[in-house]
Amino acid sequence: MKILYLEDDINLSNTVCEYLEDEGFVVEAVYDGEDALNTLYHKNYDLLLFDVTVPNVSGFEVLKLLRDQNIKTPTIFITSLSTIDDLSYGYELGADDYIKKPFVLKELLFRIKALLKREYKSDSEMIEIVPKVFFDMGKNSIKSDDGIFELSQKEVELLKLLYKNKGQCVLFEEIYENVWSFSETHSEQSLRTYIKNLRKILGKESIQSIKKRGYIFV
């Protein structure tokens, strides 16, 4: 799981990053809102941790800009702002959780795990991935009026990755990192074949190619 952590207190940032990395997460730290936005426009993450009172662009404003662009990455605010108005505003913007400083690292870990578990519970459910086409994540198949289509494991992982980041370009590097294991050699030709197979089922326009960058699920 990859996390972007926005926090301008460098000592706190280093402490949280080290703790979460020891727990198996990949954490990238940024120290002001503008850097957070620039990073998010080029990379995808499984979770966002935002302080609010950071330089240049506040954490609230960063989340508002993301949600306005339909970027729905789960987000937790970690902030010293503790009034009910601040709490209410954070949730209105689309935050999934809100932790008040000071906090215990283990509490943060519990909240992260609970949020991610809730976010990925759909892995065992049927999802209408495009109109009248359903992705059964438990059985690795797609059902439509044309029948049931079994997917290879690579196609399943690729579809999950693209769907989880729908509306955002998933870079080639990220696809290779998430769909192929470390012991496997990825192939551009294989990736194109998997994309072609998914388009046959979902519709040609459902997955668009971004030249020299990656693919986007629309």
Coordinates of C-alpha atoms in Angstrom, one line a residue:
M1 CA 0.0 0.0 0.0
K2 CA 1.3 3.4 -1.0
I3 CA 0.7 6.5 1.2
L4 CA 1.3 10.2 0.5
Y5 CA 1.9 12.1 3.8
L6 CA 1.5 15.9 3.8
E7 CA 3.0 17.3 7.0
D8 CA 5.2 20.4 7.4
D9 CA 6.6 19.3 10.8
I10 CA 9.7 17.4 9.6
N11 CA 10.4 15.6 12.8
L12 CA 6.8 14.3 13.1
S13 CA 6.8 13.4 9.4
N14 CA 10.0 11.4 9.8
T15 CA 8.6 9.6 12.9
V16 CA 5.3 8.7 11.2
C17 CA 7.0 7.6 7.9
E18 CA 9.5 5.4 9.8
Y19 CA 6.7 3.8 11.8
L20 CA 4.4 3.1 8.9
E21 CA 7.3 1.8 6.7
D22 CA 8.2 -0.6 9.6
E23 CA 4.5 -1.8 9.3
G24 CA 5.0 -2.6 5.6
F25 CA 3.6 0.6 3.9
V26 CA 5.4 2.6 1.3
V27 CA 5.3 6.2 2.4
E28 CA 6.2 9.4 0.4
A29 CA 6.5 12.6 2.4
V30 CA 5.7 16.1 1.2
Y31 CA 5.9 19.3 3.2
D32 CA 3.6 21.8 1.6
G33 CA 0.3 21.7 -0.2
E34 CA 1.7 22.7 -3.6
D35 CA 4.1 19.8 -3.6
A36 CA 1.3 17.5 -2.6
L37 CA -0.8 18.6 -5.6
N38 CA 2.2 18.3 -8.0
T39 CA 2.9 14.8 -6.7
L40 CA -0.7 13.7 -7.0
Y41 CA -1.0 14.8 -10.6
H42 CA 1.8 12.4 -11.5
K43 CA 1.4 9.5 -9.2
N44 CA -1.4 7.4 -7.6
Y45 CA -1.7 6.4 -4.0
D46 CA -3.8 4.0 -1.9
L47 CA -4.2 6.5 0.9
L48 CA -3.6 10.2 1.7
L49 CA -2.6 11.6 5.1
F50 CA -3.0 15.3 5.3
D51 CA -2.2 18.0 7.8
V52 CA -4.3 21.0 7.3
T53 CA -2.1 24.0 8.3
V54 CA 0.7 23.6 5.8
P55 CA 2.5 26.2 3.6
N56 CA 1.2 27.4 0.2
V57 CA -2.0 25.4 -0.1
S58 CA -3.8 24.1 3.0
G59 CA -4.7 20.4 3.4
F60 CA -8.4 21.4 3.2
E61 CA -7.8 23.1 -0.2
V62 CA -5.7 20.2 -1.5
L63 CA -8.5 17.7 -0.8
K64 CA -11.2 20.1 -2.3
L65 CA -9.2 20.3 -5.5
L66 CA -8.8 16.6 -5.7
R67 CA -12.5 15.9 -5.0
D68 CA -13.5 18.5 -7.6
Q69 CA -11.5 16.5 -10.1
N70 CA -13.3 13.3 -9.0
I71 CA -10.1 11.9 -7.4
K72 CA -11.6 9.7 -4.6
T73 CA -8.4 8.4 -2.9
P74 CA -9.2 7.6 0.8
T75 CA -8.0 10.5 3.0
I76 CA -7.3 11.0 6.7
F77 CA -6.7 14.5 8.1
I78 CA -4.2 14.6 11.0
T79 CA -4.3 18.0 12.5
S80 CA -4.3 20.2 15.6
L81 CA -7.5 21.9 14.4
S82 CA -10.1 20.5 16.8
T83 CA -13.2 22.6 16.7
I84 CA -16.5 21.0 15.6
D85 CA -16.6 23.4 12.6
D86 CA -13.1 22.2 11.4
L87 CA -14.2 18.6 11.9
S88 CA -17.4 19.1 10.0
Y89 CA -15.7 21.0 7.2
G90 CA -13.1 18.2 6.7
Y91 CA -15.8 15.6 6.3
E92 CA -17.9 17.9 4.0
L93 CA -14.8 18.1 1.7
G94 CA -14.7 14.3 1.4
A95 CA -12.3 13.2 4.2
D96 CA -12.8 9.6 5.4
D97 CA -11.4 10.1 8.9
Y98 CA -10.0 12.9 11.1
I99 CA -7.3 12.4 13.8
K100 CA -6.5 15.2 16.3
K101 CA -3.0 16.0 17.3
P102 CA -1.3 14.8 19.4
F103 CA -2.0 11.2 18.6
V104 CA -0.7 7.7 19.3
L105 CA 1.0 6.0 16.4
K106 CA -0.8 2.8 17.0
E107 CA -4.1 4.6 16.8
L108 CA -3.1 5.9 13.4
L109 CA -2.2 2.4 12.3
F110 CA -5.6 1.0 13.4
R111 CA -7.5 3.7 11.6
I112 CA -5.5 3.2 8.4
K113 CA -6.1 -0.5 8.4
A114 CA -9.8 -0.1 9.1
L115 CA -10.2 2.4 6.3
L116 CA -8.3 0.3 3.8
K117 CA -10.2 -2.8 4.8
R118 CA -13.5 -0.9 4.2
E119 CA -12.2 0.5 0.9
Y120 CA -11.2 -3.0 -0.4
K121 CA -14.2 -4.9 0.9
S122 CA -15.5 -4.8 -2.7
D123 CA -13.0 -7.5 -3.6
S124 CA -15.6 -10.1 -2.7
E125 CA -18.5 -8.3 -4.3
M126 CA -20.1 -7.9 -7.7
I127 CA -19.4 -4.5 -9.2
E128 CA -21.2 -2.9 -12.1
I129 CA -18.0 -1.8 -13.7
V130 CA -19.6 -0.3 -16.8
P131 CA -23.4 -0.2 -17.6
K132 CA -24.9 -3.7 -17.5
V133 CA -21.4 -5.3 -17.2
F134 CA -20.5 -6.8 -13.8
F135 CA -17.1 -7.7 -12.4
D136 CA -17.2 -10.6 -9.9
M137 CA -13.9 -10.0 -8.0
G138 CA -14.4 -13.2 -6.0
K139 CA -14.7 -15.4 -9.0
N140 CA -12.4 -13.4 -11.4
S141 CA -15.0 -13.2 -14.1
I142 CA -17.1 -10.6 -15.9
K143 CA -20.8 -11.1 -16.5
S144 CA -22.8 -9.3 -19.2
D145 CA -25.8 -9.9 -21.5
D146 CA -23.3 -11.7 -23.8
G147 CA -22.3 -14.3 -21.1
I148 CA -19.7 -14.9 -18.5
F149 CA -16.0 -14.2 -19.4
E150 CA -13.3 -15.7 -17.3
L151 CA -10.2 -13.5 -16.8
S152 CA -6.6 -14.5 -16.3
Q153 CA -4.9 -13.5 -13.0
K154 CA -3.0 -10.7 -14.8
E155 CA -6.2 -9.4 -16.4
V156 CA -7.9 -9.4 -13.0
E157 CA -5.0 -7.5 -11.3
L158 CA -4.8 -5.0 -14.2
L159 CA -8.6 -4.4 -14.2
K160 CA -8.6 -3.9 -10.4
L161 CA -5.7 -1.4 -10.6
L162 CA -7.3 0.6 -13.5
Y163 CA -10.8 0.6 -11.9
K164 CA -9.4 1.6 -8.5
N165 CA -7.8 4.6 -10.2
K166 CA -10.7 5.3 -12.6
G167 CA -10.4 8.7 -14.2
Q168 CA -6.7 8.9 -13.6
C169 CA -3.8 7.8 -15.8
V170 CA -2.1 4.8 -14.4
L171 CA 1.5 4.9 -15.5
F172 CA 3.2 2.0 -17.3
E173 CA 5.7 1.7 -14.4
E174 CA 2.9 1.4 -11.8
I175 CA 1.2 -1.2 -13.9
Y176 CA 4.3 -3.3 -14.2
E177 CA 5.0 -2.9 -10.5
N178 CA 1.5 -4.0 -9.4
V179 CA 0.6 -6.6 -12.0
W180 CA 3.9 -8.4 -12.4
S181 CA 5.8 -9.9 -9.5
F182 CA 9.4 -9.2 -8.9
S183 CA 10.4 -12.6 -10.3
E184 CA 8.6 -12.0 -13.6
T185 CA 9.8 -10.0 -16.6
H186 CA 7.1 -7.6 -17.8
S187 CA 6.3 -7.2 -21.5
E188 CA 4.8 -4.3 -23.4
Q189 CA 3.3 -6.8 -25.8
S190 CA 1.7 -8.8 -23.0
L191 CA 0.2 -5.6 -21.5
R192 CA -1.3 -4.6 -24.8
T193 CA -2.8 -8.1 -25.2
Y194 CA -4.4 -7.9 -21.7
I195 CA -5.8 -4.4 -22.5
K196 CA -7.1 -5.7 -25.8
N197 CA -8.9 -8.6 -24.1
L198 CA -10.5 -6.3 -21.5
R199 CA -11.6 -3.9 -24.2
K200 CA -13.4 -6.7 -26.1
I201 CA -15.5 -7.4 -23.0
L202 CA -15.9 -3.9 -21.6
G203 CA -16.0 -1.8 -24.8
K204 CA -13.2 -0.3 -26.7
E205 CA -13.7 3.2 -25.2
S206 CA -13.7 2.0 -21.6
I207 CA -9.9 1.9 -21.4
Q208 CA -8.0 4.7 -23.1
S209 CA -4.3 4.8 -24.0
I210 CA -2.3 7.8 -22.9
K211 CA 0.6 8.0 -25.3
K212 CA 3.9 7.0 -23.8
R213 CA 2.4 7.3 -20.3
G214 CA -0.1 4.6 -19.5
Y215 CA -3.8 3.8 -19.5
I216 CA -6.9 5.3 -18.0
F217 CA -10.2 3.6 -17.1
V218 CA -13.1 5.9 -18.0

